[in-house]
Coordinates of C-alpha atoms in Angstrom, one line a residue:
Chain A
X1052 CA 84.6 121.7 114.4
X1053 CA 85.8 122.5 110.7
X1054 CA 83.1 123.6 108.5
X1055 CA 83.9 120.8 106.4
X1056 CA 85.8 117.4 107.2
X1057 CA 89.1 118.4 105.3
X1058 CA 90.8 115.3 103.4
X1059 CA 94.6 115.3 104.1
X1060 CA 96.4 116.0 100.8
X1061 CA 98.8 113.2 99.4
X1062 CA 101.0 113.2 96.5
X1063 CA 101.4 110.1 94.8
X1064 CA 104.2 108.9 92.2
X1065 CA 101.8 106.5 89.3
X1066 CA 103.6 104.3 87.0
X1067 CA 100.4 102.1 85.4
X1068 CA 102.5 98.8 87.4
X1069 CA 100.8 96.5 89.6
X1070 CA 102.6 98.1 93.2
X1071 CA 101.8 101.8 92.5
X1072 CA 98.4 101.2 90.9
X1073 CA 97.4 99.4 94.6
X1074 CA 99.0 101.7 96.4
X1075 CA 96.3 104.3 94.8
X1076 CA 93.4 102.1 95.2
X1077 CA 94.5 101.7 99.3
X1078 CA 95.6 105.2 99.6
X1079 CA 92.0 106.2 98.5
X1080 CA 90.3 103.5 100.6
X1081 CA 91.8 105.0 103.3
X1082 CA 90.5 108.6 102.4
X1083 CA 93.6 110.6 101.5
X1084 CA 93.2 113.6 98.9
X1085 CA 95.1 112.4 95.8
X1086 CA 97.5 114.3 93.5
X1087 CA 98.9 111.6 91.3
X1088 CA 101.8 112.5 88.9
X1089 CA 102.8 110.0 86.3
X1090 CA 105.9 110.5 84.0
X1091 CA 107.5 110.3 80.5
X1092 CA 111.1 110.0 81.5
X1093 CA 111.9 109.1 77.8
X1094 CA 110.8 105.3 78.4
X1095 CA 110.5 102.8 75.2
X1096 CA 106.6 103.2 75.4
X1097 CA 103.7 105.3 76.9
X1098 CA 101.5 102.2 77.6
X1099 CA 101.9 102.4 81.1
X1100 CA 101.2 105.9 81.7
X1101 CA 98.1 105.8 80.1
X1102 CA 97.1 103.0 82.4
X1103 CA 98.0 105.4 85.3
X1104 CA 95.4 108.2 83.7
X1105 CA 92.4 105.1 84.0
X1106 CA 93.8 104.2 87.2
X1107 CA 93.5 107.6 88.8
X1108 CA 90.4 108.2 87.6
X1109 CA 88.4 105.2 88.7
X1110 CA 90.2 105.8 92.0
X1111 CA 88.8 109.4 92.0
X1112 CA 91.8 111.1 92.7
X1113 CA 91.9 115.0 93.5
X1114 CA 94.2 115.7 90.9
X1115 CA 96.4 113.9 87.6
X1116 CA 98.8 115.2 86.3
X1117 CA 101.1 114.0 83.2
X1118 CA 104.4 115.6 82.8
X1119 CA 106.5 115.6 79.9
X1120 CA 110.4 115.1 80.6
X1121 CA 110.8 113.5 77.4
X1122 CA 114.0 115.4 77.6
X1123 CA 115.7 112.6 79.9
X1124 CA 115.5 110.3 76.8
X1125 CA 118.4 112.1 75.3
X1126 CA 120.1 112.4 78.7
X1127 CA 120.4 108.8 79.9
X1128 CA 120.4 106.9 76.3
X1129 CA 123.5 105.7 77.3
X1130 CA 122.6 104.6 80.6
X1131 CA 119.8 102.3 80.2
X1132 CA 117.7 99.7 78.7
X1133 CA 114.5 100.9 79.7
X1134 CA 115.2 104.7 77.7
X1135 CA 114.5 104.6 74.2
X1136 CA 117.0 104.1 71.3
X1137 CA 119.3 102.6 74.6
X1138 CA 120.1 98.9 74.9
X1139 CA 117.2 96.4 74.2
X1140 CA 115.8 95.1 76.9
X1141 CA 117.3 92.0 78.0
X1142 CA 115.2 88.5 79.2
X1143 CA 115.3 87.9 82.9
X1144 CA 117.1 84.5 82.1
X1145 CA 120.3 86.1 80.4
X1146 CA 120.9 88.5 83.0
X1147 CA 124.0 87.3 85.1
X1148 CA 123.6 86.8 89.0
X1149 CA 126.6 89.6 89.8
X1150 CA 124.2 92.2 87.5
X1151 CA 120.9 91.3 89.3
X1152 CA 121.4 94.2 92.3
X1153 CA 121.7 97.0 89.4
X1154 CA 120.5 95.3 85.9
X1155 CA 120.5 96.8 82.8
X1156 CA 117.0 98.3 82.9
X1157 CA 118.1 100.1 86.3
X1158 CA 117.2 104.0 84.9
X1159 CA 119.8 106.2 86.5
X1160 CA 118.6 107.9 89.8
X1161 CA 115.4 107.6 88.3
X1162 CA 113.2 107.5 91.5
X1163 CA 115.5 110.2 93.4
X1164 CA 114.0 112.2 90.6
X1165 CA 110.6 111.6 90.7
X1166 CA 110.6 111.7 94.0
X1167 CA 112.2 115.5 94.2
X1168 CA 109.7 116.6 91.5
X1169 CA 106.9 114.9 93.5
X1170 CA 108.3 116.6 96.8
X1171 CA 108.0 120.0 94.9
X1172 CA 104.8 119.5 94.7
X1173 CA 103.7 118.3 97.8
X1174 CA 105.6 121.2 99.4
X1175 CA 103.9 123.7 97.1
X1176 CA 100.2 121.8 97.9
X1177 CA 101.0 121.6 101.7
X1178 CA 100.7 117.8 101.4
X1179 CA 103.0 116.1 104.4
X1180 CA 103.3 113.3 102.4
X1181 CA 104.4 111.5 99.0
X1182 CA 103.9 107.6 98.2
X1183 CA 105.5 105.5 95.8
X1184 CA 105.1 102.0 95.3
X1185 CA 108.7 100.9 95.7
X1186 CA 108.3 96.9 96.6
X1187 CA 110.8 94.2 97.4
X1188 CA 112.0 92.3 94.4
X1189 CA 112.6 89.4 94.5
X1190 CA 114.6 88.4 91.2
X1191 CA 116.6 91.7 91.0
X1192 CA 117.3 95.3 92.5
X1193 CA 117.6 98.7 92.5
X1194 CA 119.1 100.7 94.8
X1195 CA 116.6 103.2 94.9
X1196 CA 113.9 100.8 95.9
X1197 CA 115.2 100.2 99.6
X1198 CA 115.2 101.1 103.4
X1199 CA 118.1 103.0 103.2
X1200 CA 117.7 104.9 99.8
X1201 CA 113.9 106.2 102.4
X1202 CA 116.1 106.5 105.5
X1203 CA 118.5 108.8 103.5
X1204 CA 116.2 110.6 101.1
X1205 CA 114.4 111.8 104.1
X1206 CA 117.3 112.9 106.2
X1207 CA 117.3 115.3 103.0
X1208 CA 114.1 116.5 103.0
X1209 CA 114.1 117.1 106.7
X1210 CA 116.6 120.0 106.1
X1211 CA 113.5 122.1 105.1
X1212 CA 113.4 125.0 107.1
X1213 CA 109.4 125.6 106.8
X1214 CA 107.8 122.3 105.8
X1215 CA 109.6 119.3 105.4
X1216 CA 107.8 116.7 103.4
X1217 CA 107.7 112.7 104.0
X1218 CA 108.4 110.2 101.3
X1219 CA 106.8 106.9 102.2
X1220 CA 107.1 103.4 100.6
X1221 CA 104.2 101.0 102.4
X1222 CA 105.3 98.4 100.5
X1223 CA 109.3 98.2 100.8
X1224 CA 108.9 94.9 102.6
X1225 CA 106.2 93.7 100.4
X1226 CA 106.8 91.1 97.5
X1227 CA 104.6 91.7 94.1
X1228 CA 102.6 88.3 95.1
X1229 CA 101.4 90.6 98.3
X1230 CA 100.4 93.1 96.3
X1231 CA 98.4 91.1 93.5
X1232 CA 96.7 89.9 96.6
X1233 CA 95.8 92.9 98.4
X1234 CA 94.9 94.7 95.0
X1235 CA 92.1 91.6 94.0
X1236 CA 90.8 92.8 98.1
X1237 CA 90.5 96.2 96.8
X1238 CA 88.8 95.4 93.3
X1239 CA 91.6 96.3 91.7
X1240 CA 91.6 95.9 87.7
X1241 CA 94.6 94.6 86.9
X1242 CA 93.8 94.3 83.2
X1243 CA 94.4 98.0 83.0
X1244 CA 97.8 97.7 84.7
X1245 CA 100.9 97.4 82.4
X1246 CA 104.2 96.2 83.6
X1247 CA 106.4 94.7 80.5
X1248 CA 109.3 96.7 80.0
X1249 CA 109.1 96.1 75.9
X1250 CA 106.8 97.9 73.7
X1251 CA 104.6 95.2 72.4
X1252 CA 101.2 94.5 71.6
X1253 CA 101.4 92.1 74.5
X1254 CA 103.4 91.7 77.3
X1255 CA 106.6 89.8 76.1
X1256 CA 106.4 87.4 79.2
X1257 CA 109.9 87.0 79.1
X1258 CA 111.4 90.5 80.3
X1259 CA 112.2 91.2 84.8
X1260 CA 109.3 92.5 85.1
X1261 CA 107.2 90.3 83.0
X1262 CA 108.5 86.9 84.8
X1263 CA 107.9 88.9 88.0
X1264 CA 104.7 89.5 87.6
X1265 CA 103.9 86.0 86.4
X1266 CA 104.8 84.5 89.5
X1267 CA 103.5 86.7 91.2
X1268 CA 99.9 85.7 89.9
X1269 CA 101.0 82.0 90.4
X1270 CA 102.0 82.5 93.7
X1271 CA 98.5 84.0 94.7
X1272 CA 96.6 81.2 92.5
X1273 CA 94.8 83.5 90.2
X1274 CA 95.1 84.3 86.2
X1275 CA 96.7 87.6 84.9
X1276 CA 94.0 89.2 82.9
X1277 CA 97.0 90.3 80.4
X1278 CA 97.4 88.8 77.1
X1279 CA 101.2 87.4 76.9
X1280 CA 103.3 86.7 73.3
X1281 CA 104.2 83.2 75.0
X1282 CA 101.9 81.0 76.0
X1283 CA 102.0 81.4 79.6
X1284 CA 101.1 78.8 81.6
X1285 CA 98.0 79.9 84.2
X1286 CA 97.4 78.0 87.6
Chain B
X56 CA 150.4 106.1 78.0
X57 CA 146.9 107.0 76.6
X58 CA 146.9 108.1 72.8
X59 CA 144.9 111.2 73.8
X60 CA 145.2 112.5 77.6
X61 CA 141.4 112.3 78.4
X62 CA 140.2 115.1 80.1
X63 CA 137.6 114.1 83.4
X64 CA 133.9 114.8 82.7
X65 CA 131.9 116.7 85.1
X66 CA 128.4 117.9 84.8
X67 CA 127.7 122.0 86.0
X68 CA 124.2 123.4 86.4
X69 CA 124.2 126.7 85.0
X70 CA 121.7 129.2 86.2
X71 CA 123.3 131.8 84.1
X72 CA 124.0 134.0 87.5
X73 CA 127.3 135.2 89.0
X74 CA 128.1 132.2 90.6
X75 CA 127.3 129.4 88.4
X76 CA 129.1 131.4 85.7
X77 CA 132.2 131.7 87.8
X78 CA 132.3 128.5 88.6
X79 CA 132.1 126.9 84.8
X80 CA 135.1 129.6 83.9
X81 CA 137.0 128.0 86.6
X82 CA 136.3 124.6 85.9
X83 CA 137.2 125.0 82.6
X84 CA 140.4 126.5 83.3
X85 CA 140.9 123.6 85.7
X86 CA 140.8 121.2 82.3
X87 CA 137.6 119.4 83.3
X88 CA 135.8 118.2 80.0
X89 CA 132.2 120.1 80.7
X90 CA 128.4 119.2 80.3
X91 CA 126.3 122.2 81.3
X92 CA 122.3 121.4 82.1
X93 CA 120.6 125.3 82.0
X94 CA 116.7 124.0 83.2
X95 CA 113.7 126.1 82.8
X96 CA 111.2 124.7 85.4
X97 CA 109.1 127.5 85.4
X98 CA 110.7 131.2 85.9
X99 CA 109.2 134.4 85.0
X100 CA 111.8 134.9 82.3
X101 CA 114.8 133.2 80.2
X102 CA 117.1 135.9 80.5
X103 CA 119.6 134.2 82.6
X104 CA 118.9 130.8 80.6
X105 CA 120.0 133.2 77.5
X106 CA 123.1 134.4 79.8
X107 CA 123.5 130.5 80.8
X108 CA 124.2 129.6 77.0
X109 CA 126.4 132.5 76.2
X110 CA 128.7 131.9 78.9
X111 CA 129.1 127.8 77.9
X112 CA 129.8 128.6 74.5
X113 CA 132.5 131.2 75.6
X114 CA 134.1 128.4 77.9
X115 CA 133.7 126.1 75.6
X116 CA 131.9 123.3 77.0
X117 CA 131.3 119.6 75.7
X118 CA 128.0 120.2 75.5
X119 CA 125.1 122.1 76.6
X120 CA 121.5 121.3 76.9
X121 CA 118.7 123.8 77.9
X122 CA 115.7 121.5 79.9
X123 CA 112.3 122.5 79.2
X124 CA 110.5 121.3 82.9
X125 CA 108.0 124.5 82.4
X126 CA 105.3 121.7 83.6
X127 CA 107.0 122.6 87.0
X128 CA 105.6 126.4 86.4
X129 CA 102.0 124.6 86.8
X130 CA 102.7 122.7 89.6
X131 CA 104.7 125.0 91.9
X132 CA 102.9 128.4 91.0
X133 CA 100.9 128.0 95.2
X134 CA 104.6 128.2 96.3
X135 CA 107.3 130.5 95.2
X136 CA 107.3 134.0 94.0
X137 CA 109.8 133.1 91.4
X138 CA 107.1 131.2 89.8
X139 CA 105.3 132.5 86.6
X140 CA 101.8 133.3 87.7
X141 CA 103.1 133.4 91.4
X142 CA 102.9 136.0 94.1
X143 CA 104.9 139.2 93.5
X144 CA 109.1 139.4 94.0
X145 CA 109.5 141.3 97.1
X146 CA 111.8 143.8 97.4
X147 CA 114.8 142.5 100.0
X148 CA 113.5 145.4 102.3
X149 CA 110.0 144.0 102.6
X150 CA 111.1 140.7 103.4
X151 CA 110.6 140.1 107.8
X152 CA 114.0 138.8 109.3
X153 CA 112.2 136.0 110.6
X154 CA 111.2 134.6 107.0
X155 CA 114.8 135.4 105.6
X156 CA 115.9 131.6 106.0
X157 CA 113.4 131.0 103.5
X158 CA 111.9 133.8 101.7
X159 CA 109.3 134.1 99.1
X160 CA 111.6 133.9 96.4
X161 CA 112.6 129.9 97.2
X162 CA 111.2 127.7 94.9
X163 CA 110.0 124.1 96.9
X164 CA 112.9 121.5 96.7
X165 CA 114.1 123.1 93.3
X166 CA 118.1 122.0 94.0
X167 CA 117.4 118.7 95.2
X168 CA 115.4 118.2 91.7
X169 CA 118.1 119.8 89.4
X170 CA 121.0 117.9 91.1
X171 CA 118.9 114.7 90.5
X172 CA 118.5 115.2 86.7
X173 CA 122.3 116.5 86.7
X174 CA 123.5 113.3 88.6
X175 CA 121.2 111.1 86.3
X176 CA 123.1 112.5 83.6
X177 CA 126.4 111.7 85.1
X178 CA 126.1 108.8 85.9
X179 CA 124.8 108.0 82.7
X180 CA 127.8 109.6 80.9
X181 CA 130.4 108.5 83.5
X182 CA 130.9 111.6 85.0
X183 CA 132.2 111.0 88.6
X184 CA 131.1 114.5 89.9
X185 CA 128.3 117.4 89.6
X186 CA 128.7 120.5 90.2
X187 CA 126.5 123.8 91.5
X188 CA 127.4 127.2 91.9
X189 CA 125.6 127.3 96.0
X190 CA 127.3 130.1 97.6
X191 CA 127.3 131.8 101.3
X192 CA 123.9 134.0 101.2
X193 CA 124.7 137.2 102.9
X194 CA 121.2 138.6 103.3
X195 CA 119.0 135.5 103.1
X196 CA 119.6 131.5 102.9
X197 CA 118.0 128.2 101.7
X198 CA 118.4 125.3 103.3
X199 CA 119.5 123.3 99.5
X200 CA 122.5 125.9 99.4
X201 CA 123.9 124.5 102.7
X202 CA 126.7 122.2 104.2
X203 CA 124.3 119.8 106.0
X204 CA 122.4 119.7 102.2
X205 CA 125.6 118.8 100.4
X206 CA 125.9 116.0 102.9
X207 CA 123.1 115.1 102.6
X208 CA 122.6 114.6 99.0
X209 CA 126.1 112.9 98.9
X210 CA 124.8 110.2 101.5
X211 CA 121.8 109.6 99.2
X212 CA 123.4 109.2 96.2
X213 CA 126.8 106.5 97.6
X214 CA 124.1 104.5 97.9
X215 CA 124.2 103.6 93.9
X216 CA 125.6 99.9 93.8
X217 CA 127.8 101.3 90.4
X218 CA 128.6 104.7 90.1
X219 CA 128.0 106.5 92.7
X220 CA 128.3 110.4 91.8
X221 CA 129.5 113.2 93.9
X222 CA 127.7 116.6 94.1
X223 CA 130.1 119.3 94.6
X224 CA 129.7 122.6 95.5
X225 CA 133.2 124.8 95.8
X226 CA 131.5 128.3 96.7
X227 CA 129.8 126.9 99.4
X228 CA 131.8 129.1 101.7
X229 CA 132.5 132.4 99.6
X230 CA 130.4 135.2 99.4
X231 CA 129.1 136.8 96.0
X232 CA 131.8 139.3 96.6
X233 CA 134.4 136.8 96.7
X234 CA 133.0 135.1 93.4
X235 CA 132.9 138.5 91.7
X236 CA 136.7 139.0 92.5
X237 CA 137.4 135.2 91.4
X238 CA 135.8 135.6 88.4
X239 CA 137.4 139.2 87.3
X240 CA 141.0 137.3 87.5
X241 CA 139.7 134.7 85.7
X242 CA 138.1 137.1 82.4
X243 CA 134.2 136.9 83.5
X244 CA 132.4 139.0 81.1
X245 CA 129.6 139.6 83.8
X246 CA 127.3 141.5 81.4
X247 CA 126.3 138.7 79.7
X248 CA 125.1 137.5 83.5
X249 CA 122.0 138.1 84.4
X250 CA 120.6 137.8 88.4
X251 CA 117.3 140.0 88.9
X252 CA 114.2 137.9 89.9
X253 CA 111.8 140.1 88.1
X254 CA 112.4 139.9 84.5
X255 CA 112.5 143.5 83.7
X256 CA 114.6 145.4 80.5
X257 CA 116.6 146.8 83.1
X258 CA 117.6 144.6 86.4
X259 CA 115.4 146.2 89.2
X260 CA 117.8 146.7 91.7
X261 CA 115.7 146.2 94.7
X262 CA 114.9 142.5 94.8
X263 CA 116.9 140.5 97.0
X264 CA 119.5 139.3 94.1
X265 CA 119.7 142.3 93.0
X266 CA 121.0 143.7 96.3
X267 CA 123.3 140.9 97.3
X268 CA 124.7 141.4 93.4
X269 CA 125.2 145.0 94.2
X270 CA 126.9 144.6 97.2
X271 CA 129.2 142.1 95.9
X272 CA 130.3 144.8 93.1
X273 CA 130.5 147.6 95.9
X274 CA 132.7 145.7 98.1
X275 CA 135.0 144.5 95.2
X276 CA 135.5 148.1 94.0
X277 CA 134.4 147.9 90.4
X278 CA 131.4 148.5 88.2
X279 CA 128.3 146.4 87.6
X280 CA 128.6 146.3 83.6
X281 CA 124.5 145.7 84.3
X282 CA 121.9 148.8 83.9
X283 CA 119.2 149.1 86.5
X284 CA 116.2 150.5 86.7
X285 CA 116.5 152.9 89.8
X286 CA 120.2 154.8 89.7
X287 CA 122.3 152.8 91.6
X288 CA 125.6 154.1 93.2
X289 CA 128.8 153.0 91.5
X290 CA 132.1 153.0 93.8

């Protein structure tokens, strides 16, 4: 019997969103060492990321770390709406149907990215495996975000010849109304969450991710604690 | 007919080695329109980031952009002795047969992350293809140098619902010798290359680049235009 009752090691990928901020507080719950990494990929704002700092300490992780690829801003400009000084970011409403499975705030290979930094570190840690909070949207897509982009980016990572690490994505099949639900279980705070894709002093209400998340609320039958520009309308 | 014949853009990772260097001259020649990525994620020296920048100005590349991901330094010092702060190089001869398929001197997942920022970058400047200088290790391997990785990484990334980006890498197949002989025909000036993992005035000589370097020169009949610390034998 071990001296002590050794935790096993996880690495997990922290945006400051709903999915990935309950993924923490479930992944804790169920007793896993933490090493959370949350990062500046040149995104219009840093209001999420410091969401994931509160986050990962009130879920006690082992470790947090912030990394800095501000770089990527410069990079991808051209490829996105979600990068600063690219596009603006566009309402949900005037994004056409045939542009819905890869929309204009689709970063490129952004989560194959994260994911081979977060592998890195697993590998170096000896942690088996990495979460991220990819979920099922429902009003738009992204390649990286599916069963296949797991199935495939593990066939990769199996290649290893010494220690292969595991991404896993709990809730691929789970829509953001599942997750609001499970998160008010585990006490989550979702007024230190952030999910607007614009900058503003309050969420814009308007943007995928803002419309996602409001009906995701509605669905479940509680309020958002977050303040909105437009008057939203609560249940 | 265009008004100007368009040359294709393709994105190189540039290590500032033999291979990599080899591999933009011949690209180059080959008319491709170049965008070099030389990444710093955490390496006891610059020198071959120095040789990286030399070598793309002299082939006269689109553009070049040197990544700082020295953040990576932090979180992969536990696993690679070409970290900063890591364990010691080990000379080739101290490395057991047994551990040659993945010595000391791989760093965790390191081409899986580069070809994921270098394919970001693609895609976001409508690049169709990346490519890496990954060549037949004589004396030691890595499983992101191989075939099945190439695959691999390929199969991931078709999954992209718009621009899908193929990782290429030609040397896969030729030994260091064979890119030392390729590059002499095409005007390589190999002393502004740099391969020794210890970051020494001289190149030691002994480490496991250094050897596979030296054997490459010795088998193609000419001179390493490099100095080393320890008198090495010239043909």
């Amino acid at each position: 019997m071990p001296l002590i009752d050794e935790k096993e090691k996880a690495v997990i990928l922290l945006s400051g969103g709903i999915d990935s901020t309950v993924l923490l507080h479930l992944l804790s719950r169920r007793g896993y060492a933490l090493y959370a990494l949350a990062c500046r990929y040149g995104q219009r704002h840093s209001r999420e990321l410091e969401c994931a700092r509160i986050q990962a300490a009130s879920a006690g992780v082992a470790a947090f770390h912030y990394l800095d690829m501000g770089f990527l801003g410069g990079l991808l400009r051209e490829g996105s709406a979600l990068i600063d000084s690219g596009a603006p970011v566009p309402d949900l409403a005037d994004i056409p149907p045939d542009l819905r499975d890869q929309p204009p705030t689709y970063v490129p290979n952004r989560n194959m990215l994260l994911l081979s930094v977060a592998s890195a570190y697993a590998e170096a840690l000896g942690a088996p495996r990495v979460f991220y909070g990819a979920q099922a949207q429902d009003e738009y897509g992204y390649w990286d975000c599916t069963q296949d982009f797991l199935e495939r980016i593990n066939a990769l990572l199996a290649l290893n010849r010494r220690q292969p690490v595991t991404v896993e994505a709990p809730f691929l099949r789970c829509s953001k109304a599942d997750n609001v639900k499970l998160g008010l279980e585990l006490g989550v705070d979702f007024g230190a969450t952030w999910s607007c894709y614009r900058g503003g002093k309050k969420a814009c209400g308007a943007c995928p991710t803002c419309v996602e998340r409001l009906n995701a609320f509605k669905i479940v039958g509680v309020e958002d604690p977050l303040s909105y520009e437009t008057g939203q309308e609560t249940p």
